[in-house]
PDB file of C-alpha atoms in Angstrom:
ATOM      1  CA  UNK A 206      96.754 132.784 104.919  1.00  0.00           C
ATOM      2  CA  UNK A 207      98.182 129.532 106.219  1.00  0.00           C
ATOM      3  CA  UNK A 208      96.196 126.335 106.421  1.00  0.00           C
ATOM      4  CA  UNK A 209      97.834 123.771 108.672  1.00  0.00           C
ATOM      5  CA  UNK A 210      97.956 120.111 107.672  1.00  0.00           C
ATOM      6  CA  UNK A 211      95.510 119.234 110.437  1.00  0.00           C
ATOM      7  CA  UNK A 212      92.973 121.666 108.937  1.00  0.00           C
ATOM      8  CA  UNK A 213      92.709 119.955 105.548  1.00  0.00           C
ATOM      9  CA  UNK A 214      89.557 117.929 105.043  1.00  0.00           C
ATOM     10  CA  UNK A 215      90.204 114.241 104.340  1.00  0.00           C
ATOM     11  CA  UNK A 216      87.568 112.325 102.409  1.00  0.00           C
ATOM     12  CA  UNK A 217      87.394 108.621 101.590  1.00  0.00           C
ATOM     13  CA  UNK A 218      85.362 107.867  98.459  1.00  0.00           C
ATOM     14  CA  UNK A 219      84.351 104.393  97.248  1.00  0.00           C
ATOM     15  CA  UNK A 220      84.257 103.201  93.618  1.00  0.00           C
ATOM     16  CA  UNK A 221      85.123 106.568  92.077  1.00  0.00           C
ATOM     17  CA  UNK A 222      83.981 106.603  88.433  1.00  0.00           C
ATOM     18  CA  UNK A 223      83.182 102.884  88.821  1.00  0.00           C
ATOM     19  CA  UNK A 224      86.702 101.734  89.729  1.00  0.00           C
ATOM     20  CA  UNK A 225      87.022  99.162  92.524  1.00  0.00           C
ATOM     21  CA  UNK A 226      88.403 100.175  95.899  1.00  0.00           C
ATOM     22  CA  UNK A 227      88.539 103.553  97.532  1.00  0.00           C
ATOM     23  CA  UNK A 228      90.336 106.845  97.059  1.00  0.00           C
ATOM     24  CA  UNK A 229      91.634 109.082  99.841  1.00  0.00           C
ATOM     25  CA  UNK A 230      91.374 112.803  99.063  1.00  0.00           C
ATOM     26  CA  UNK A 231      93.156 115.403 101.178  1.00  0.00           C
ATOM     27  CA  UNK A 232      91.474 118.626 100.066  1.00  0.00           C
ATOM     28  CA  UNK A 233      93.994 121.436  99.701  1.00  0.00           C
ATOM     29  CA  UNK A 234      91.165 123.745  98.676  1.00  0.00           C
ATOM     30  CA  UNK A 235      87.530 123.109  99.471  1.00  0.00           C
ATOM     31  CA  UNK A 236      85.767 125.617  97.233  1.00  0.00           C
ATOM     32  CA  UNK A 237      86.304 126.792  93.647  1.00  0.00           C
ATOM     33  CA  UNK A 238      86.430 130.390  94.902  1.00  0.00           C
ATOM     34  CA  UNK A 239      89.784 129.571  96.466  1.00  0.00           C
ATOM     35  CA  UNK A 240      91.125 129.126  92.902  1.00  0.00           C
ATOM     36  CA  UNK A 241      89.676 132.499  91.831  1.00  0.00           C
ATOM     37  CA  UNK A 242      87.200 130.776  89.522  1.00  0.00           C
ATOM     38  CA  UNK A 243      90.007 129.140  87.516  1.00  0.00           C
ATOM     39  CA  UNK A 244      89.389 125.569  88.717  1.00  0.00           C
ATOM     40  CA  UNK A 245      87.579 123.326  91.155  1.00  0.00           C
ATOM     41  CA  UNK A 246      89.916 120.655  92.573  1.00  0.00           C
ATOM     42  CA  UNK A 247      93.316 120.872  94.234  1.00  0.00           C
ATOM     43  CA  UNK A 248      93.913 117.743  96.311  1.00  0.00           C
ATOM     44  CA  UNK A 249      96.532 115.269  97.439  1.00  0.00           C
ATOM     45  CA  UNK A 250      95.191 111.867  96.424  1.00  0.00           C
ATOM     46  CA  UNK A 251      96.241 108.477  97.787  1.00  0.00           C
ATOM     47  CA  UNK A 252      95.541 105.200  96.007  1.00  0.00           C
ATOM     48  CA  UNK A 253      96.226 102.071  98.000  1.00  0.00           C
ATOM     49  CA  UNK A 254      96.790  98.672  96.358  1.00  0.00           C
ATOM     50  CA  UNK A 255      94.123  97.821  93.741  1.00  0.00           C
ATOM     51  CA  UNK A 256      92.368 101.172  94.182  1.00  0.00           C
ATOM     52  CA  UNK A 257      91.873 103.813  91.522  1.00  0.00           C
ATOM     53  CA  UNK A 258      89.806 106.371  89.676  1.00  0.00           C
ATOM     54  CA  UNK A 259      87.790 104.877  86.806  1.00  0.00           C
ATOM     55  CA  UNK A 260      87.834 106.155  83.241  1.00  0.00           C
ATOM     56  CA  UNK A 261      86.100 109.502  82.865  1.00  0.00           C
ATOM     57  CA  UNK A 262      85.953 112.365  80.374  1.00  0.00           C
ATOM     58  CA  UNK A 263      86.660 116.017  81.028  1.00  0.00           C
ATOM     59  CA  UNK A 264      84.233 118.599  79.677  1.00  0.00           C
ATOM     60  CA  UNK A 265      84.962 122.273  80.170  1.00  0.00           C
ATOM     61  CA  UNK A 266      88.069 121.582  82.222  1.00  0.00           C
ATOM     62  CA  UNK A 267      91.355 119.703  82.263  1.00  0.00           C
ATOM     63  CA  UNK A 268      93.134 117.774  85.000  1.00  0.00           C
ATOM     64  CA  UNK A 269      96.774 117.603  86.013  1.00  0.00           C
ATOM     65  CA  UNK A 270      98.249 114.738  88.041  1.00  0.00           C
ATOM     66  CA  UNK A 271     101.663 115.208  89.639  1.00  0.00           C
ATOM     67  CA  UNK A 272     103.040 111.977  91.132  1.00  0.00           C
ATOM     68  CA  UNK A 273     104.609 112.376  94.571  1.00  0.00           C
ATOM     69  CA  UNK A 274     105.390 108.740  95.453  1.00  0.00           C
ATOM     70  CA  UNK A 275     104.807 105.187  94.284  1.00  0.00           C
ATOM     71  CA  UNK A 276     103.672 104.156  90.825  1.00  0.00           C
ATOM     72  CA  UNK A 277     100.354 103.505  89.112  1.00  0.00           C
ATOM     73  CA  UNK A 278      98.887 102.428  85.787  1.00  0.00           C
ATOM     74  CA  UNK A 279      97.594 105.468  83.913  1.00  0.00           C
ATOM     75  CA  UNK A 280      95.085 105.248  81.050  1.00  0.00           C
ATOM     76  CA  UNK A 281      95.495 108.247  78.753  1.00  0.00           C
ATOM     77  CA  UNK A 282      92.629 107.950  76.225  1.00  0.00           C
ATOM     78  CA  UNK A 283      93.219 104.211  75.910  1.00  0.00           C
ATOM     79  CA  UNK A 284      97.026 104.406  75.961  1.00  0.00           C
ATOM     80  CA  UNK A 285      98.265 102.614  79.108  1.00  0.00           C
ATOM     81  CA  UNK A 286     101.483 103.775  80.756  1.00  0.00           C
ATOM     82  CA  UNK A 287     103.048 103.858  84.209  1.00  0.00           C
ATOM     83  CA  UNK A 288     103.234 107.045  86.264  1.00  0.00           C
ATOM     84  CA  UNK A 289     106.073 107.257  88.799  1.00  0.00           C
ATOM     85  CA  UNK A 290     107.160 109.846  91.361  1.00  0.00           C
ATOM     86  CA  UNK A 291     108.068 113.092  89.607  1.00  0.00           C
ATOM     87  CA  UNK A 292     105.888 112.426  86.525  1.00  0.00           C
ATOM     88  CA  UNK A 293     103.120 114.780  85.415  1.00  0.00           C
ATOM     89  CA  UNK A 294     100.068 113.787  83.362  1.00  0.00           C
ATOM     90  CA  UNK A 295      97.524 116.165  81.847  1.00  0.00           C
ATOM     91  CA  UNK A 296      94.061 115.277  80.563  1.00  0.00           C
ATOM     92  CA  UNK A 297      92.721 118.192  78.473  1.00  0.00           C
ATOM     93  CA  UNK A 298      89.146 119.228  77.856  1.00  0.00           C
ATOM     94  CA  UNK A 299      87.307 116.657  75.724  1.00  0.00           C
ATOM     95  CA  UNK A 300      89.605 113.747  76.574  1.00  0.00           C
ATOM     96  CA  UNK A 301      89.489 110.965  79.170  1.00  0.00           C
ATOM     97  CA  UNK A 302      91.708 109.180  81.643  1.00  0.00           C
ATOM     98  CA  UNK A 303      91.830 106.674  84.506  1.00  0.00           C
ATOM     99  CA  UNK A 304      94.405 105.558  87.071  1.00  0.00           C
ATOM    100  CA  UNK A 305      94.819 102.458  89.246  1.00  0.00           C
ATOM    101  CA  UNK A 306      97.497 101.301  91.656  1.00  0.00           C
ATOM    102  CA  UNK A 307      98.383  97.597  91.373  1.00  0.00           C
ATOM    103  CA  UNK A 308     101.561  97.846  93.472  1.00  0.00           C
ATOM    104  CA  UNK A 309     101.928  97.140  97.178  1.00  0.00           C
ATOM    105  CA  UNK A 310     103.043 100.712  97.919  1.00  0.00           C
ATOM    106  CA  UNK A 311     100.512 103.567  98.026  1.00  0.00           C
ATOM    107  CA  UNK A 312     100.502 105.896  95.026  1.00  0.00           C
ATOM    108  CA  UNK A 313     100.266 109.536  96.106  1.00  0.00           C
ATOM    109  CA  UNK A 314      99.701 112.413  93.694  1.00  0.00           C
ATOM    110  CA  UNK A 315      98.422 115.947  93.425  1.00  0.00           C
ATOM    111  CA  UNK A 316      95.258 116.438  91.353  1.00  0.00           C
ATOM    112  CA  UNK A 317      94.471 119.886  89.987  1.00  0.00           C
ATOM    113  CA  UNK A 318      91.422 120.569  87.819  1.00  0.00           C
ATOM    114  CA  UNK A 319      91.439 123.874  85.936  1.00  0.00           C
ATOM    115  CA  UNK A 320      88.657 125.348  83.835  1.00  0.00           C
ATOM    116  CA  UNK A 321      89.012 125.626  80.068  1.00  0.00           C
TER     117      UNK A 321
END
């Protein structure tokens, strides 16, 4: 199976988890069945300046972020750090995280949520 770039659903969401701004999701998969029941999200995510995903907890799953370009402020259970292209962050079951882009360049990353 091949899914062409033009076939991926693009969604713009406002104030995700209470964070200001919007988030652009390019859905690589659109249904959990496409991950054989092992997860529910596989997307390329773009955060423009002053946009982000607010702090949220994971229950029953964990989330990977793989940074493709740009940089963003990442909150890992209250520990603030900077994610840059090539970095990977993981938020396991029972923990929380948030991310926001304060730079002028878009921050683009892959988000993958897998079940515990």
